[in-house]
Coordinates of C-alpha atoms in Angstrom, one line a residue:
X1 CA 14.2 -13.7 -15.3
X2 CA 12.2 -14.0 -12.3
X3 CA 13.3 -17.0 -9.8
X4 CA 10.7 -19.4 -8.9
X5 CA 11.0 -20.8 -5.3
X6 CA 9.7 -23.6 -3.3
X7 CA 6.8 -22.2 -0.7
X8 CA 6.4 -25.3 1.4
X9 CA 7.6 -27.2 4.1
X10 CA 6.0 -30.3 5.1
X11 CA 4.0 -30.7 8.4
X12 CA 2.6 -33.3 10.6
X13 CA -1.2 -33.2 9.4
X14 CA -0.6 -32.4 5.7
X15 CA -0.6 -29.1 5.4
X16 CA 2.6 -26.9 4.7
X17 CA 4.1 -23.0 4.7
X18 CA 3.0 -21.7 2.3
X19 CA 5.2 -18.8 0.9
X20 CA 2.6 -15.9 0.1
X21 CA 4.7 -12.4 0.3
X22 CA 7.7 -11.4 -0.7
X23 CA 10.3 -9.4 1.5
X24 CA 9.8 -5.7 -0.5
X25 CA 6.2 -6.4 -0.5
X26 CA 5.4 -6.7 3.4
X27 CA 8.2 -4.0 3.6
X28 CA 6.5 -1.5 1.7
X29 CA 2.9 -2.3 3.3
X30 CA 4.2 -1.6 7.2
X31 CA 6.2 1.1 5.8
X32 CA 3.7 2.9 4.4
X33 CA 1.7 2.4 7.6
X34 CA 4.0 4.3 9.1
X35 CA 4.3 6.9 7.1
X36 CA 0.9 7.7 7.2
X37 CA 0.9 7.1 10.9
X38 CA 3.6 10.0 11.0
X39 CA 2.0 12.1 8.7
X40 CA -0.9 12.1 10.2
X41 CA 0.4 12.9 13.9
X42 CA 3.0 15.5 12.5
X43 CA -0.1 17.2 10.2
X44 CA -2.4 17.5 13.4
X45 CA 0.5 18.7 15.7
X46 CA 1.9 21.0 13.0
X47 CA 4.8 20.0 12.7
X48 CA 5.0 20.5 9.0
X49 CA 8.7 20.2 8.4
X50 CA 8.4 16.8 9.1
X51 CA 5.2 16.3 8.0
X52 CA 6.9 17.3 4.4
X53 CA 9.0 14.7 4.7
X54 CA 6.8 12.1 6.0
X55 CA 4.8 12.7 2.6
X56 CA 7.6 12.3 0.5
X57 CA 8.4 9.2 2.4
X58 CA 4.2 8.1 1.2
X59 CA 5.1 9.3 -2.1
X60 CA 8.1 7.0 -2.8
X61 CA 6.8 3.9 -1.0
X62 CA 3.5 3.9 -3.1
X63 CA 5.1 4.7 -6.2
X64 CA 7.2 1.6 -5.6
X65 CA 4.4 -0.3 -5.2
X66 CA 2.9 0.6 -8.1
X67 CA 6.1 -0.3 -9.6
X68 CA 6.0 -3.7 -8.2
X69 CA 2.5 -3.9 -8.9
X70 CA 3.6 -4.4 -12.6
X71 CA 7.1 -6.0 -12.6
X72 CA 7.6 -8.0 -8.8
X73 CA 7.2 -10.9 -7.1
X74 CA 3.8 -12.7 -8.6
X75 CA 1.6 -12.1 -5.6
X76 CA 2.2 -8.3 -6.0
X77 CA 0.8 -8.2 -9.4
X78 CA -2.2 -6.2 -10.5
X79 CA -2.8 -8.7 -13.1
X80 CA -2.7 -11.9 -10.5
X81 CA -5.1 -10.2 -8.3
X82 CA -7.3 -7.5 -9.7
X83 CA -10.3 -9.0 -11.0
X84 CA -13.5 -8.0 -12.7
X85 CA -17.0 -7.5 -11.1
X86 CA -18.5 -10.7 -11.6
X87 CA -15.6 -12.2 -9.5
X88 CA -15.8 -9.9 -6.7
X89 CA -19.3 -10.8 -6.7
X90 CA -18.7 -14.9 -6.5
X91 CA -16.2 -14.1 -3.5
X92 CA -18.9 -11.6 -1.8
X93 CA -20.9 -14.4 -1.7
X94 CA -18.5 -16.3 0.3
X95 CA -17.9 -14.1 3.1
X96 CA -20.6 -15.7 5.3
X97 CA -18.9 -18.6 5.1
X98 CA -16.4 -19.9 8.1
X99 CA -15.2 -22.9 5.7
X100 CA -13.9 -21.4 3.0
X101 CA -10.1 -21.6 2.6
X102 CA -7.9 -18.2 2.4
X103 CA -6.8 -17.0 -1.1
X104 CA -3.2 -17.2 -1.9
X105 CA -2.7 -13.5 -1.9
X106 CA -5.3 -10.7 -2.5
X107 CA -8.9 -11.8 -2.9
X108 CA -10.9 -10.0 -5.4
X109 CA -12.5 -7.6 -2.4
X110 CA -9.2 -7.2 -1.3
X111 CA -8.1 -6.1 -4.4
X112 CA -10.7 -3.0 -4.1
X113 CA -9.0 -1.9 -1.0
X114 CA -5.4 -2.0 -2.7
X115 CA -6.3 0.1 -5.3
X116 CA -8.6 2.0 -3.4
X117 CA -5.8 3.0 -0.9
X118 CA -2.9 3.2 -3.3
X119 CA -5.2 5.7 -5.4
X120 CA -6.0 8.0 -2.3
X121 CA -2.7 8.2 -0.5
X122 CA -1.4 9.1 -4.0
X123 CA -4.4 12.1 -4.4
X124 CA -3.2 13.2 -0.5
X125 CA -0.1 13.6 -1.8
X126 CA -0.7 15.4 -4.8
X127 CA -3.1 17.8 -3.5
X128 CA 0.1 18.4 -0.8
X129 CA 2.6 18.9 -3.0
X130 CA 0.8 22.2 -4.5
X131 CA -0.9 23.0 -1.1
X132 CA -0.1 26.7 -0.1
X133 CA 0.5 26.9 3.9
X134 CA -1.3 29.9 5.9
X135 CA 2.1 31.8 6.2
X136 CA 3.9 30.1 3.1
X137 CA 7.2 28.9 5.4
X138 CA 6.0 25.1 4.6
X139 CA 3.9 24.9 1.1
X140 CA 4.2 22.0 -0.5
X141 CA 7.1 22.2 -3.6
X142 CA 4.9 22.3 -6.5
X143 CA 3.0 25.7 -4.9
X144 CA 4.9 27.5 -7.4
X145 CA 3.1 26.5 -10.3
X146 CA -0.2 27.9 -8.5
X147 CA -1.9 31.1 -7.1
X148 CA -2.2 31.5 -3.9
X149 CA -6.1 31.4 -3.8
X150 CA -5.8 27.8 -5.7
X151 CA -2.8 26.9 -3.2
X152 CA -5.0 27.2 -0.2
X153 CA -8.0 25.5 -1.8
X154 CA -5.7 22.1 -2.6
X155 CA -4.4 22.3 0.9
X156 CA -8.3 22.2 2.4
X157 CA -8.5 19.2 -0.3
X158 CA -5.6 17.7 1.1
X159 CA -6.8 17.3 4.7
X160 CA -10.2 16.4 3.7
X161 CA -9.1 13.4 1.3
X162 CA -6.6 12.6 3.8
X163 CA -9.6 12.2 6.3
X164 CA -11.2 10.1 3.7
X165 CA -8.1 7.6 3.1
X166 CA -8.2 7.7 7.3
X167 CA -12.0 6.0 6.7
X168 CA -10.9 3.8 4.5
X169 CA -7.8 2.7 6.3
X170 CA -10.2 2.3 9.9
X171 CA -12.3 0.0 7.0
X172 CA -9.4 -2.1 6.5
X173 CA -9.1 -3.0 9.9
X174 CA -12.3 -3.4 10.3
X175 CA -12.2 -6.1 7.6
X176 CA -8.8 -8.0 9.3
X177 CA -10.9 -8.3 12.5
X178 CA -13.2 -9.8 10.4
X179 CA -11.5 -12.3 8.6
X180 CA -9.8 -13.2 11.9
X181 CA -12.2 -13.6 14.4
X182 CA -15.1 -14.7 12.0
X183 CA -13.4 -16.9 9.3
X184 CA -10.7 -17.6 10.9
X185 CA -7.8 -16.3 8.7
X186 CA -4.9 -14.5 10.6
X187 CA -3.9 -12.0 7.4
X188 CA -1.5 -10.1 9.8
X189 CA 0.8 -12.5 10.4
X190 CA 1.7 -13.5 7.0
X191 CA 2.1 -9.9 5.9
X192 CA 5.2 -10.3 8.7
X193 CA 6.5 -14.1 8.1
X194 CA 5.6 -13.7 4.5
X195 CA 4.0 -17.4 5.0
X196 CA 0.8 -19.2 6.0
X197 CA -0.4 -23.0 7.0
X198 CA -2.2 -24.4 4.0
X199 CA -3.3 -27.4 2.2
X200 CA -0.4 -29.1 0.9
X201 CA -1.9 -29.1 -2.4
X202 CA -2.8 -25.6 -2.7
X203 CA -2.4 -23.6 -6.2
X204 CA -0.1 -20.7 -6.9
X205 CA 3.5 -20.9 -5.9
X206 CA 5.1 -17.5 -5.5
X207 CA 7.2 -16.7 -8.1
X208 CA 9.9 -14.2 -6.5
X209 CA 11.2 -11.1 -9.0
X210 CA 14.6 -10.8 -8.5
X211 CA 16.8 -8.2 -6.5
X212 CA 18.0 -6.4 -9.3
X213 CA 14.5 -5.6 -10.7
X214 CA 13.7 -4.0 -6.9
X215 CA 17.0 -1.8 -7.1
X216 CA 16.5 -0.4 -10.4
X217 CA 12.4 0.7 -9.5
X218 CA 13.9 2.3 -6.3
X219 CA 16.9 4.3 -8.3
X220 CA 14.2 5.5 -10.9
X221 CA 11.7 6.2 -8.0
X222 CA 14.1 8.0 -5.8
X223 CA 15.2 10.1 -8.5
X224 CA 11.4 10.9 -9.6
X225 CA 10.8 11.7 -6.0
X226 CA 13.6 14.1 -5.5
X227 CA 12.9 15.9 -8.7
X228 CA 9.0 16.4 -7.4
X229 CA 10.8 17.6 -3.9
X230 CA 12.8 20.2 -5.9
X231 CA 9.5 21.2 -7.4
X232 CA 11.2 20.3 -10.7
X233 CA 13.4 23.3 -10.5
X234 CA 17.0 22.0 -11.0

């Protein structure tokens, strides 16, 4: 049963801390940062060893966070944050406002980019794992189950989706300059502190999953990941 816990502390001019992330959620966001980061500078300096390993790295974080995305902490949710068209409208509306207050989590646009980036590091990484490499010493582990011809043709996939999810990422950043300089929401610091400054009677208390549910994703996940790095040949 997931533990609900108290998000705010009590300040001087009313508002409080609001609890917004949870500790494997802000872990898995600047984890897979960097694992794109590395796969990225290991892919264009060929150093695909570790560029292998970098992906596998991806792999596991996302597919944890899908994981979460259905059974953690209540600001992780899909369902507490994903919303349907007409309310990513109604918040569109809002972005030329300075006043509005932030959203305890994802906003509905924000929601987009989840998805949107979750979806295309997982299509990188698919496309590698049956990419065929020019001299074969470093295909990805699923090249097996293809020909050679079709091998090469998912790796030319692979770069060009991965330069695809490096557009959407530079959009993302794009969008936290944004919110920072022109509304005036700091969203990087409380994907580190997990908290923010808010109206003390602001709605949506984090409910936090508990540990055990974390450690039993990650043992199913890890094992899902090393059977995919064995190419399923065990």
């Amino acid at each position: 049963m997931s533990v609900s816990q108290e998000i705010g502390e009590r300040t001087g001019d009313g508002a409080r801390a609001l609890r917004i992330w949870d500790l494997p959620t802000r872990a898995m966001h600047w984890l897979l940062a960097l694992s794109i980061a590395v796969c990225w500078w290991t892919g264009i300096h060929n150093q695909l060893e570790y560029h292998l390993y970098s992906g596998y790295a991806a792999l596991w974080i996302v597919l944890m966070r899908l994981y979460w995305g259905v059974v953690g902490s209540s600001t992780a949710r899909f369902v507490n944050f994903v919303r349907g068209p007409k309310a990513v409208i109604d918040y569109a509306r809002t972005l030329h406002r300075r006043g509005t207050p932030p959203v305890h989590g994802h906003n509905a646009l924000g929601a987009i980019s989840v998805l949107l980036m979750l979806g295309l590091v997982l299509a990188v990484i698919g496309l590698g794992l049956f990419a065929v490499d020019v001299d074969g010493l470093y295909s990805g582990p699923m090249s097996s189950y293809v020909s050679f011809r079709a091998g090469r043709h998912l790796s030319h996939l692979h770069y060009k989706w991965f330069n695809a999810l490096l557009a959407v990422i530079v959009l993302h950043l794009l969008a936290v300059v944004f919110y920072y300089v022109h509304k005036r929401h700091n969203l990087v610091f409380p994907m580190i502190s997990g908290r923010r400054t808010g109206a003390a009677d602001a709605d949506g208390e984090l409910r936090v999953a508990p540990f055990w549910r974390f450690a039993l994703g990650a043992a199913m996940v890890s094992g899902l990941v090393w059977m995919v790095t064995t190419g399923f040949y065990f």
